[in-house]
Amino acid sequence: MSQHRHPGAPGRAGAVPALPDLPEATVARLPEYLRALHALADTGHETVSSEGLANAAGVNSAKLRKDLSHLGSYGTRGVGYDVTLLIEQIESVLGLTQCRSVALVGVGNLGHALAGYDGFASRGFRIAALFDADPSRVGEEINGLVVRHVDELARVAVEESISIGVIATPAPAAQAVADQLVAVGVTSILNFAPCVLSVPEGVDVRKVDLAIELQILSFHEHRKASLTALPGGLAATDTQEAIGT
Amino acid sequence: MSQHRHPGAPGRAGAVPALPDLPEATVARLPEYLRALHALADTGHETVSSEGLANAAGVNSAKLRKDLSHLGSYGTRGVGYDVTLLIEQIESVLGLTQCRSVALVGVGNLGHALAGYDGFASRGFRIAALFDADPSRVGEEINGLVVRHVDELARVAVEESISIGVIATPAPAAQAVADQLVAVGVTSILNFAPCVLSVPEGVDVRKVDLAIELQILSFHEHRKASLTALPGGLAATDTQEAIGT
DNA sequence: AGGCGCTTGTGAAGAGGTGCACAAATCGCG
DNA sequence: CGCGATTTGTGCACCTCTTCACAAGCGCCT
Ligand SMILES: NC(=O)c1ccc[n+]([C@@H]2O[C@H](COP(=O)([O-])OP(=O)(O)OC[C@H]3O[C@@H](n4cnc5c(N)ncnc54)[C@H](O)[C@@H]3O)[C@@H](O)[C@H]2O)c1
Ligand SMILES: NC(=O)c1ccc[n+]([C@@H]2O[C@H](COP(=O)([O-])OP(=O)(O)OC[C@H]3O[C@@H](n4cnc5c(N)ncnc54)[C@H](O)[C@@H]3O)[C@@H](O)[C@H]2O)c1
């Protein structure tokens, strides 16, 4: 995405932080490895094999090794990976060494749940500010944070050095909110509103849409239903299955 | 996934519903097209070109045409696609013609928001039952639905003919809940708990993990930051960018 | 009726991701 | 010190997905 490839010239090799230029699919899996690694660290494991970690993360072990190989050789053959070292490396690559400040816009039904969620802080994200357009919500305190009016976004964003914006407003307001976020310099947006956002180049948008997830499940349900009409056996094998994200 | 390919023998051609066997990437995009189509229908459009629909859905028009071609030829050359016809076709393929019943397990912070969300019903999903393990929550009424104890799952699942289960419990409880859902015959699960679920073959699991989304954004933020240290211009082009799901 | 412009549907090429299989590397032990 | 057990890192083949480019098809206008 917006990334030019120069096959012959690997983006100024030999620089200080190396900038590995990871495949997107790998980036999407690193957080899963990280979670599994934290769980292993908590249970006292010092090293883990690719097989063990792959199991814990629910992926193929070859895939895991290839993913990790992209960020350098941090494993020991015959032994495995040092859990704490690998955690450090992945967190470094993901840019989690610095705590990132998040602004949440739209403190409604969903916004409340997000604001009260402790899973952000534990992963190195700090919800730094809450915004809403509804005057009756402004001033409300949630989890130690006061809801501010969205007009204050510009000022607060700078004060709190916001780096990620989360949109939890109704869909019709989402584009306007995105524009405001972009205007104050936010270049990463997580969008919960069911709509496509148009943003300038250089701004990353990821979306979470529950209805889409359910519809995908519905399709597979539908397919399974039309399949059970004819095939041989419904022998209950115990192989496990998952769907790629 | 768990789907055998016989290149020479296209899965008993000539059957009644045809069962198009769509690429997974296409299935994931159909709901987006559907949303865009509904928006177009609401604004009075009767037909739409691949270019127009692709724009509304935020994808490449060639990709959209290929996606739609997988479910048959429902466009008219020189004109475009009939909006209502296409809606019907996509809904039919996704299995949305019948309303699917959803069971939500774990009515906490996030569960409350989900239970009160009206975006499900409008997409053909019905939240048919709410469950929690906490006795103090059982009996509570949310959006016209009473929270039941999770032990009643087996009975209620059959009564309400549940086809999709949503897990919004803390991570340590998620696997047990998944097992219970599978035990009562649920073959599609949407998991919000940050953990991997192990399920038998034939059961589909999709997960939504906000921390992962934020970490992916963090990576790109990190990359952009290390990039701005050296390159030529930050010329504000107005091309828009999105990240694949 | 015929031509013209527009749009679909698709072949083909390329890019990216996956998983196997194995050589290379490391550790522990005799 | 050497050997075998173990595990990483990766070359390779395969597969899926994306994107381009264009012929075929359709409607409209003259
Ligand atoms: N609730 C859910 O479980 C759920 C699930 C999936 C998706 N969503 C989506 O998330 C979004 C929020 O859902 P919700 O249930 O919380 O809706 P909600 O109506 O409860 O909350 C929306 C909040 O956004 C505020 N708002 C509106 N316009 C605004 C603006 N311009 N600037 C700032 N704030 C503004 C409103 O005042 C309100 O407080 C919706 O787009 C919805 O489709 C919600
Ligand atoms: N709140 C958020 O915004 C958010 C965001 C992302 C992910 N999550 C994840 O979603 C899950 C729920 O989050 P939350 O904030 O609602 O937590 P919560 O603690 O508020 O709610 C969890 C609920 O699950 C119930 N529960 C526990 N064990 C159960 C069991 N065995 N069977 C049925 N119910 C059970 C609890 O009684 C509680 O009501 C967590 O895994 C969390 O990590 C939450």
XYZ file of C-alpha atoms (C1' of nucleotides) and ligand atoms in Angstrom:
638
model
C 0.000 0.000 0.000
C 1.469 3.294 -1.071
C 4.776 1.551 -0.842
C 7.090 1.549 -3.795
C 9.223 -1.518 -4.411
C 12.647 -1.305 -5.886
C 13.611 -4.952 -6.343
C 17.158 -4.058 -7.164
C 17.580 -1.411 -4.484
C 16.456 -2.710 -1.093
C 15.656 0.641 0.550
C 19.092 1.786 1.699
C 20.400 -1.368 3.329
C 22.792 -1.145 6.239
C 20.964 1.646 8.058
C 20.698 1.720 11.816
C 17.302 0.211 12.663
C 17.282 -1.884 9.450
C 13.540 -1.294 8.796
C 12.813 -4.851 7.714
C 9.863 -3.945 5.452
C 7.772 -6.902 6.578
C 5.076 -8.576 4.493
C 1.665 -7.326 5.523
C 0.478 -10.828 6.399
C 3.392 -11.176 8.780
C 2.655 -7.877 10.481
C -0.906 -9.023 11.075
C 0.315 -12.152 12.833
C 3.039 -10.640 15.000
C 0.530 -9.393 17.588
C -0.790 -12.936 17.918
C 2.681 -14.251 18.547
C 3.182 -11.501 21.045
C 0.103 -12.477 22.978
C 1.116 -16.120 23.005
C 4.606 -15.158 24.122
C 3.301 -13.086 27.010
C 1.203 -16.035 28.100
C 4.270 -18.271 27.959
C 6.347 -15.773 29.892
C 3.671 -15.600 32.573
C 3.740 -19.352 32.977
C 7.466 -19.363 33.514
C 8.705 -20.550 30.127
C 12.099 -19.179 29.177
C 12.353 -20.643 25.702
C 9.858 -21.973 23.214
C 10.171 -23.905 19.973
C 8.568 -22.746 16.767
C 6.251 -25.719 17.068
C 5.185 -24.743 20.567
C 4.666 -21.089 19.781
C 2.886 -21.879 16.531
C 0.515 -24.100 18.463
C -0.170 -21.411 21.016
C -0.818 -18.866 18.304
C -2.864 -21.208 16.136
C -0.689 -21.153 13.037
C 1.588 -23.402 11.036
C 5.092 -23.691 12.491
C 6.807 -23.135 9.149
C 4.838 -19.956 8.702
C 5.836 -18.801 12.137
C 9.511 -19.451 11.462
C 9.348 -17.585 8.191
C 7.607 -14.690 9.873
C 10.208 -14.491 12.596
C 13.041 -14.862 10.124
C 11.902 -11.606 8.561
C 12.882 -9.712 11.656
C 16.250 -11.369 12.002
C 17.654 -14.510 13.528
C 16.603 -14.511 17.139
C 16.287 -18.260 17.594
C 18.835 -20.878 18.557
C 18.901 -24.055 16.523
C 18.284 -27.100 18.580
C 16.806 -24.989 21.361
C 14.170 -22.579 20.179
C 13.460 -18.928 20.858
C 14.206 -16.986 24.019
C 10.790 -15.822 25.106
C 11.716 -12.483 26.626
C 14.148 -11.620 23.851
C 11.532 -12.397 21.228
C 8.953 -10.295 23.037
C 11.365 -7.381 23.022
C 12.117 -7.817 19.344
C 8.500 -8.025 18.246
C 7.494 -5.091 20.412
C 10.346 -3.124 18.954
C 9.330 -3.904 15.393
C 5.689 -3.089 16.069
C 6.698 0.213 17.613
C 5.263 -0.710 20.988
C 8.303 0.399 22.922
C 6.774 3.807 23.195
C 3.311 3.997 24.687
C 0.904 5.278 22.040
C -1.910 7.635 22.863
C -5.348 6.930 21.476
C -8.248 9.304 21.001
C -11.724 7.789 21.041
C -14.421 9.720 19.213
C -18.051 8.804 19.839
C -18.801 7.721 23.379
C -22.076 5.924 22.800
C -23.040 2.326 23.256
C -19.839 0.910 21.835
C -17.622 3.805 22.829
C -18.444 3.246 26.480
C -17.343 -0.363 26.272
C -14.115 0.608 24.564
C -13.393 3.384 27.040
C -13.828 0.972 29.907
C -11.720 -1.759 28.371
C -8.501 -2.523 30.185
C -7.064 -4.582 27.345
C -5.640 -1.477 25.711
C -3.450 -0.305 28.546
C -2.078 -3.789 29.046
C -0.874 -3.773 25.440
C 0.854 -0.443 25.613
C -1.937 1.817 24.438
C -3.277 4.669 26.475
C -6.712 6.080 25.876
C -5.769 9.698 26.248
C -9.006 11.442 25.399
C -12.704 10.850 24.787
C -14.795 12.996 22.480
C -18.467 13.277 21.624
C -20.642 15.749 19.794
C -23.616 15.347 22.093
C -23.511 18.165 24.711
C -25.335 15.994 27.211
C -22.475 13.505 27.118
C -19.723 16.073 27.404
C -18.409 16.242 30.937
C -19.330 12.672 31.764
C -16.504 10.776 33.402
C -15.656 7.264 32.275
C -12.875 5.275 33.807
C -11.182 8.413 35.066
C -11.464 10.281 31.776
C -13.752 13.191 31.095
C -15.661 13.271 27.806
C -14.817 16.420 25.880
C -16.592 18.106 23.038
C -15.301 17.112 19.645
C -14.505 20.754 18.888
C -11.676 20.533 21.390
C -10.065 17.777 19.363
C -7.471 19.996 17.738
C -6.200 21.419 20.997
C -6.268 18.184 22.990
C -4.747 16.107 20.220
C -1.622 18.202 20.329
C -1.502 18.336 24.116
C -1.793 14.589 24.434
C 0.261 13.840 21.315
C -2.389 11.542 19.897
C -1.105 9.037 17.368
C -4.156 6.854 16.778
C -7.798 7.793 16.418
C -10.708 5.440 17.049
C -14.051 6.248 15.470
C -17.145 4.909 17.222
C -19.724 7.325 15.937
C -22.715 6.500 13.731
C -21.751 5.936 10.098
C -23.021 9.285 8.759
C -20.672 11.176 11.093
C -17.635 8.980 10.531
C -16.236 10.711 7.459
C -16.417 14.121 9.097
C -14.702 12.794 12.197
C -12.028 11.163 10.078
C -11.427 14.457 8.317
C -11.050 16.196 11.663
C -8.625 13.568 12.891
C -6.563 13.847 9.743
C -6.610 17.616 10.035
C -4.970 17.480 13.453
C -2.276 15.144 12.164
C -3.570 11.684 13.064
C -2.282 9.189 10.506
C -3.783 5.970 11.893
C -7.487 5.378 12.300
C -9.480 2.450 13.594
C -13.040 2.700 12.310
C -16.021 0.912 13.843
C -18.618 2.688 11.752
C -19.958 0.600 8.879
C -18.789 2.794 6.023
C -15.761 3.400 3.858
C -13.572 6.305 4.806
C -11.776 8.452 2.304
C -8.453 9.674 3.635
C -5.312 11.200 2.119
C -2.393 9.063 1.160
C -0.202 8.232 4.105
C -3.103 7.775 6.481
C -3.877 4.186 7.435
C -7.394 3.063 8.108
C -8.413 -0.255 9.552
C -12.019 -1.129 10.048
C -13.919 -3.453 12.318
C -17.368 -4.364 11.116
C -19.342 -6.911 13.053
C -22.081 -7.183 10.479
C -19.525 -8.220 7.895
C -18.096 -10.862 10.188
C -21.545 -12.268 10.808
C -22.344 -12.290 7.113
C -19.185 -14.212 6.344
C -20.146 -16.734 8.994
C -23.601 -16.835 7.487
C -22.162 -17.745 4.113
C -20.209 -20.671 5.520
C -23.254 -21.764 7.490
C -25.265 -21.633 4.299
C -22.624 -23.597 2.414
C -22.378 -26.228 5.103
C -26.149 -26.605 5.089
C -26.326 -27.202 1.342
C -23.438 -29.622 1.592
C -24.876 -31.880 4.270
C -27.647 -32.708 1.843
C -25.487 -35.095 -0.119
C -21.985 -36.094 0.985
C -20.848 -39.380 2.428
C -20.053 -39.266 6.115
C -20.255 -36.706 8.843
C -17.479 -38.584 10.653
C -16.522 -36.327 13.529
C -12.824 -35.875 12.983
C -11.032 -33.921 15.663
C -8.847 -31.787 13.461
C -9.267 -28.153 14.280
C -10.046 -25.434 11.845
C -9.783 -21.716 11.782
C -10.500 -18.982 9.303
C -7.864 -16.564 8.202
C -8.285 -12.950 9.034
C -10.654 -24.449 4.126
C -11.419 -28.141 4.440
C -12.510 -27.977 0.823
C -11.152 -30.442 -1.701
C -10.497 -29.312 -5.230
C -10.981 -31.579 -8.205
C -9.761 -29.498 -11.134
C -11.052 -31.991 -13.637
C -14.357 -32.631 -11.904
C -16.111 -29.387 -11.011
C -18.143 -30.617 -8.046
C -21.136 -32.230 -9.787
C -22.067 -29.443 -12.164
C -25.668 -28.885 -13.097
C -27.079 -29.184 -9.591
C -29.973 -27.057 -8.449
C -28.487 -24.101 -6.501
C -25.124 -24.343 -8.297
C -23.088 -23.719 -5.096
C -20.539 -21.429 -6.725
C -17.678 -22.267 -4.329
C -16.476 -18.688 -4.059
C -12.921 -17.632 -3.235
C -12.637 -16.685 0.405
C -11.417 -13.198 -0.439
C -14.537 -12.657 -2.518
C -16.828 -13.807 0.275
C -15.199 -11.310 2.603
C -15.972 -8.482 0.198
C -19.551 -9.362 -0.707
C -20.927 -7.857 2.516
C -19.218 -4.585 1.629
C -20.814 -4.562 -1.784
C -24.115 -5.344 -0.145
C -23.852 -2.363 2.149
C -22.936 -0.073 -0.716
C -25.821 -1.454 -2.771
C -28.303 -0.807 0.007
C -27.054 2.740 0.240
C -27.507 3.139 -3.510
C -30.983 1.642 -3.400
C -31.947 4.049 -0.629
C -30.848 6.992 -2.730
C -33.001 5.885 -5.628
C -30.408 4.369 -7.937
C -31.765 1.551 -10.071
C -28.543 0.531 -11.774
C -24.888 1.004 -11.012
C -21.706 0.440 -12.972
C -18.843 -1.623 -11.653
C -16.878 1.589 -11.425
C -19.538 3.273 -9.333
C -20.087 0.349 -7.011
C -16.378 -0.241 -6.652
C -15.952 3.368 -5.644
C -18.715 3.126 -3.068
C -17.225 -0.030 -1.626
C -13.659 1.218 -1.724
C -12.202 -1.409 -4.053
C -10.779 -1.766 -7.542
C -13.457 -2.060 -10.233
C -11.782 -5.021 -11.928
C -11.772 -6.860 -8.640
C -15.415 -6.116 -8.133
C -16.333 -7.407 -11.587
C -14.379 -10.589 -11.030
C -16.007 -11.060 -7.662
C -19.484 -10.632 -9.114
C -18.683 -12.831 -12.076
C -18.171 -15.676 -9.628
C -21.820 -15.645 -8.743
C -23.019 -15.507 -12.324
C -23.704 -12.855 -14.913
C -26.075 -10.390 -13.377
C -24.845 -7.300 -15.145
C -25.776 -5.799 -18.489
C -22.961 -4.666 -20.726
C -23.143 -1.026 -21.577
C -25.490 -0.423 -18.647
C -24.245 -1.899 -15.386
C -25.860 -3.911 -12.630
C -29.477 -3.796 -11.524
C -29.214 -2.735 -7.907
C -32.131 -4.657 -6.467
C -31.377 -7.776 -8.462
C -27.786 -7.731 -7.321
C -28.838 -7.265 -3.701
C -31.061 -10.297 -3.987
C -28.311 -12.371 -5.538
C -25.669 -11.485 -2.975
C -28.060 -12.007 -0.094
C -28.993 -15.352 -1.539
C -25.387 -16.436 -1.870
C -24.531 -15.278 1.640
C -27.486 -17.172 3.015
C -29.161 -14.036 4.296
C -32.560 -14.889 2.878
C -33.346 -16.633 6.100
C -32.962 -14.630 9.295
C -30.219 -16.177 11.420
C -30.455 -16.371 15.163
C -27.475 -15.357 17.246
C -26.637 -16.276 20.821
C -24.468 -13.838 22.749
C -22.475 -15.262 25.637
C -20.936 -12.867 28.147
C -23.005 -9.773 28.838
C -20.318 -7.561 30.333
C -18.904 -4.317 29.166
C -18.704 -5.270 25.504
C -21.644 -7.677 25.570
C -23.962 -4.875 26.632
C -22.940 -2.776 23.671
C -23.451 -5.672 21.297
C -26.811 -6.574 22.778
C -28.008 -3.025 22.325
C -26.726 -2.683 18.800
C -29.391 -2.314 16.146
C -27.017 -2.957 13.245
C -27.547 -6.682 13.532
C -31.287 -6.763 13.017
C -31.007 -4.453 10.046
C -28.686 -6.959 8.381
C -30.901 -9.965 8.916
C -29.513 -11.224 12.195
C -31.581 -11.646 15.308
C -30.027 -11.723 18.728
C -32.132 -14.512 20.102
C -30.600 -15.054 23.510
C -28.158 -13.582 26.011
C -26.144 -15.674 28.446
C -23.859 -14.980 31.353
C -22.310 -17.003 34.146
C -22.616 -14.278 36.756
C -25.815 -14.922 38.777
C -26.149 -11.218 39.509
C -26.466 -10.526 35.803
C -28.972 -13.275 35.100
C -32.466 -11.888 34.872
C -31.345 -8.472 33.739
C -33.265 -7.211 30.747
C -31.412 -5.597 27.837
C -33.174 -4.324 24.783
C -36.165 -6.549 25.467
C -34.104 -9.673 26.081
C -33.589 -11.326 29.442
C -30.102 -12.525 30.354
C -30.154 -16.254 31.068
C -27.686 -18.411 32.878
C -25.201 -20.095 30.601
C -26.342 -23.491 31.870
C -29.572 -22.980 29.989
C -27.680 -22.715 26.739
C -28.422 -26.236 25.597
C -32.171 -25.899 26.035
C -32.511 -22.395 24.654
C -30.222 -23.018 21.701
C -32.572 -25.672 20.411
C -35.712 -23.653 21.156
C -34.393 -20.617 19.326
C -32.584 -22.616 16.647
C -29.339 -20.749 17.169
C -26.981 -20.831 14.217
C -24.249 -18.420 15.322
C -22.620 -17.939 18.695
C -20.868 -14.754 19.800
C -18.351 -14.980 22.637
C -17.800 -11.829 24.690
C -16.482 -13.355 27.890
C -13.010 -12.873 29.356
C -10.352 -14.881 27.560
C -9.953 -17.610 30.193
C -13.620 -18.560 29.852
C -13.767 -18.415 26.061
C -12.607 -21.960 25.313
C -15.132 -23.464 27.717
C -17.912 -21.373 26.219
C -16.846 -22.390 22.722
C -16.978 -26.031 23.762
C -20.472 -25.544 25.114
C -21.608 -23.837 21.922
C -20.151 -26.615 19.804
C -21.791 -29.193 22.045
C -25.227 -27.766 21.325
C -24.588 -27.811 17.598
C -23.391 -24.288 16.859
C -21.014 -24.384 13.883
C -20.199 -20.682 13.541
C -18.556 -18.611 16.251
C -17.548 -14.980 16.449
C -14.952 -14.559 19.178
C -14.111 -11.255 20.865
C -11.908 -12.756 23.537
C -8.200 -12.344 22.839
C -7.277 -16.003 22.588
C -7.195 -18.827 20.077
C -10.078 -21.243 20.161
C -9.745 -24.915 19.423
C -12.803 -26.302 17.730
C -13.663 -29.459 15.783
C -13.447 -29.546 12.022
C -16.520 -28.115 10.412
C -16.864 -25.322 12.940
C -15.918 -21.875 11.711
C -14.375 -19.339 14.031
C -13.809 -15.706 13.255
C -12.189 -13.421 15.737
C -12.231 -9.721 16.386
C -9.314 -8.429 18.408
C -8.988 -4.717 18.925
C -5.551 -4.926 20.443
C -4.280 -6.611 17.303
C -5.786 -3.910 15.121
C -4.143 -1.217 17.203
C -0.807 -2.995 17.095
C -0.954 -3.238 13.331
C -1.666 0.483 13.188
C 1.202 1.013 15.597
C 3.554 -0.793 13.249
C 2.629 1.399 10.314
C 2.875 4.469 12.506
C 6.319 3.328 13.556
C 7.336 2.702 9.950
C 6.066 6.057 8.799
C 7.959 7.764 11.600
C 11.270 6.158 10.650
C 10.608 6.992 7.031
C 9.977 10.702 7.446
C 13.543 11.013 8.662
C 14.949 10.938 5.182
C 12.745 11.020 2.056
C 12.192 13.883 -0.328
C 8.821 15.544 -0.062
C 5.756 15.227 2.096
C 3.742 16.580 -0.840
C 0.105 16.194 0.195
C -1.293 14.134 -2.635
C -4.993 13.486 -2.452
C -4.991 9.862 -3.467
C -6.832 7.793 -0.940
C -5.518 4.709 0.733
C -6.963 1.813 2.621
C -5.602 -1.305 4.208
C -6.852 -4.707 3.213
C -8.656 -6.735 5.818
C -30.516 -0.850 -39.866
C -26.100 0.280 -38.691
C -22.603 2.366 -36.165
C -20.813 4.137 -31.851
C -19.857 4.556 -27.111
C -20.092 2.370 -22.888
C -19.669 -1.557 -19.711
C -19.238 -6.262 -18.556
C -16.817 -10.592 -18.206
C -12.470 -12.935 -18.550
C -7.704 -14.581 -20.089
C -3.232 -13.922 -18.703
C 0.517 -12.137 -16.144
C 2.330 -10.874 -11.921
C 2.602 -10.397 -6.967
C 2.170 -12.304 -2.586
C 1.440 -15.896 0.700
C 1.764 -20.886 2.260
C 3.774 -25.119 3.500
C 6.979 -28.877 2.574
C 11.292 -30.626 3.093
C 15.932 -30.327 4.136
C 20.604 -28.442 5.046
C 22.913 -25.973 8.618
C 23.587 -25.063 13.325
C 23.485 -25.918 18.187
C 23.275 -28.550 22.510
C 23.948 -32.479 25.558
C 26.052 -36.680 26.421
C 28.987 -40.454 26.354
C 36.060 -34.770 21.176
C 32.718 -36.561 18.282
C 27.963 -38.033 17.593
C 23.169 -37.963 17.538
C 18.993 -35.538 18.667
C 16.745 -31.422 17.977
C 15.337 -27.223 15.948
C 16.031 -23.157 13.091
C 16.221 -20.789 8.674
C 15.143 -21.074 3.822
C 14.870 -22.688 -1.188
C 11.228 -24.251 -3.837
C 6.845 -25.475 -5.684
C 2.152 -24.539 -5.349
C -1.704 -21.851 -4.664
C -4.598 -17.745 -4.143
C -5.439 -13.188 -5.109
C -4.841 -8.914 -7.782
C -4.601 -6.151 -11.738
C -4.316 -5.105 -16.547
C -6.123 -5.121 -20.938
C -9.342 -6.220 -24.261
C -12.909 -8.747 -26.882
C -17.771 -9.439 -26.665
C -22.212 -7.610 -25.788
C -25.701 -4.119 -25.125
C -28.384 0.097 -25.829
C -28.942 4.409 -27.975
C -28.867 7.631 -31.605
C -28.986 8.777 -36.215
N -22.814 -1.016 19.573
C -22.231 -2.018 18.931
O -22.133 -3.122 19.427
C -21.666 -1.808 17.598
C -21.198 -2.893 16.942
C -20.636 -2.736 15.691
C -20.566 -1.504 15.119
N -21.037 -0.440 15.767
C -20.921 0.848 15.130
O -20.238 1.693 15.995
C -20.765 2.988 15.891
C -21.239 3.429 17.244
O -22.237 2.540 17.691
P -23.032 2.842 19.004
O -23.922 1.706 19.265
O -22.079 3.210 20.073
O -23.897 4.137 18.603
P -24.421 5.243 19.588
O -25.466 5.994 18.861
O -24.781 4.635 20.889
O -23.189 6.180 19.875
C -22.726 7.074 18.920
C -22.109 8.253 19.661
O -21.430 9.081 18.724
C -21.725 10.430 19.037
N -21.560 11.243 17.846
C -22.401 11.428 16.808
N -21.885 12.257 15.898
C -20.677 12.618 16.357
C -19.656 13.466 15.862
N -19.771 14.074 14.683
N -18.555 13.621 16.599
C -18.424 12.990 17.773
N -19.348 12.164 18.288
C -20.470 11.998 17.584
C -23.133 10.428 19.530
O -23.386 11.549 20.333
C -23.164 9.119 20.325
O -22.787 9.337 21.653
C -21.868 2.928 14.872
O -21.371 3.314 13.616
C -22.237 1.487 14.861
O -22.730 1.101 13.596
C -21.580 -0.560 17.012
N -14.813 -4.029 26.353
C -14.186 -3.894 25.208
O -14.205 -2.833 24.588
C -13.453 -5.013 24.598
C -12.731 -4.760 23.471
C -12.046 -5.791 22.853
C -12.109 -7.036 23.409
N -12.787 -7.256 24.499
C -12.828 -8.622 25.011
O -14.167 -9.030 25.119
C -14.318 -9.819 26.264
C -15.332 -9.195 27.153
O -14.896 -7.921 27.538
P -15.700 -7.094 28.600
O -15.041 -5.785 28.723
O -17.142 -7.118 28.257
O -15.459 -7.939 29.931
P -16.415 -7.998 31.194
O -15.635 -8.583 32.301
O -17.072 -6.684 31.394
O -17.557 -8.997 30.796
C -17.363 -10.376 30.736
C -18.682 -11.032 31.060
O -18.584 -12.433 30.802
C -19.192 -13.119 31.860
N -18.635 -14.457 31.955
C -17.473 -14.850 32.512
N -17.289 -16.172 32.389
C -18.367 -16.626 31.707
C -18.764 -17.906 31.284
N -18.021 -18.985 31.493
N -19.930 -18.030 30.640
C -20.693 -16.947 30.417
N -20.368 -15.710 30.799
C -19.218 -15.556 31.440
C -18.928 -12.298 33.078
O -19.897 -12.586 34.076
C -19.055 -10.888 32.529
O -20.384 -10.434 32.612
C -12.959 -9.928 26.898
O -12.346 -11.125 26.459
C -12.231 -8.742 26.360
O -10.859 -9.003 26.280
C -13.478 -6.283 25.116
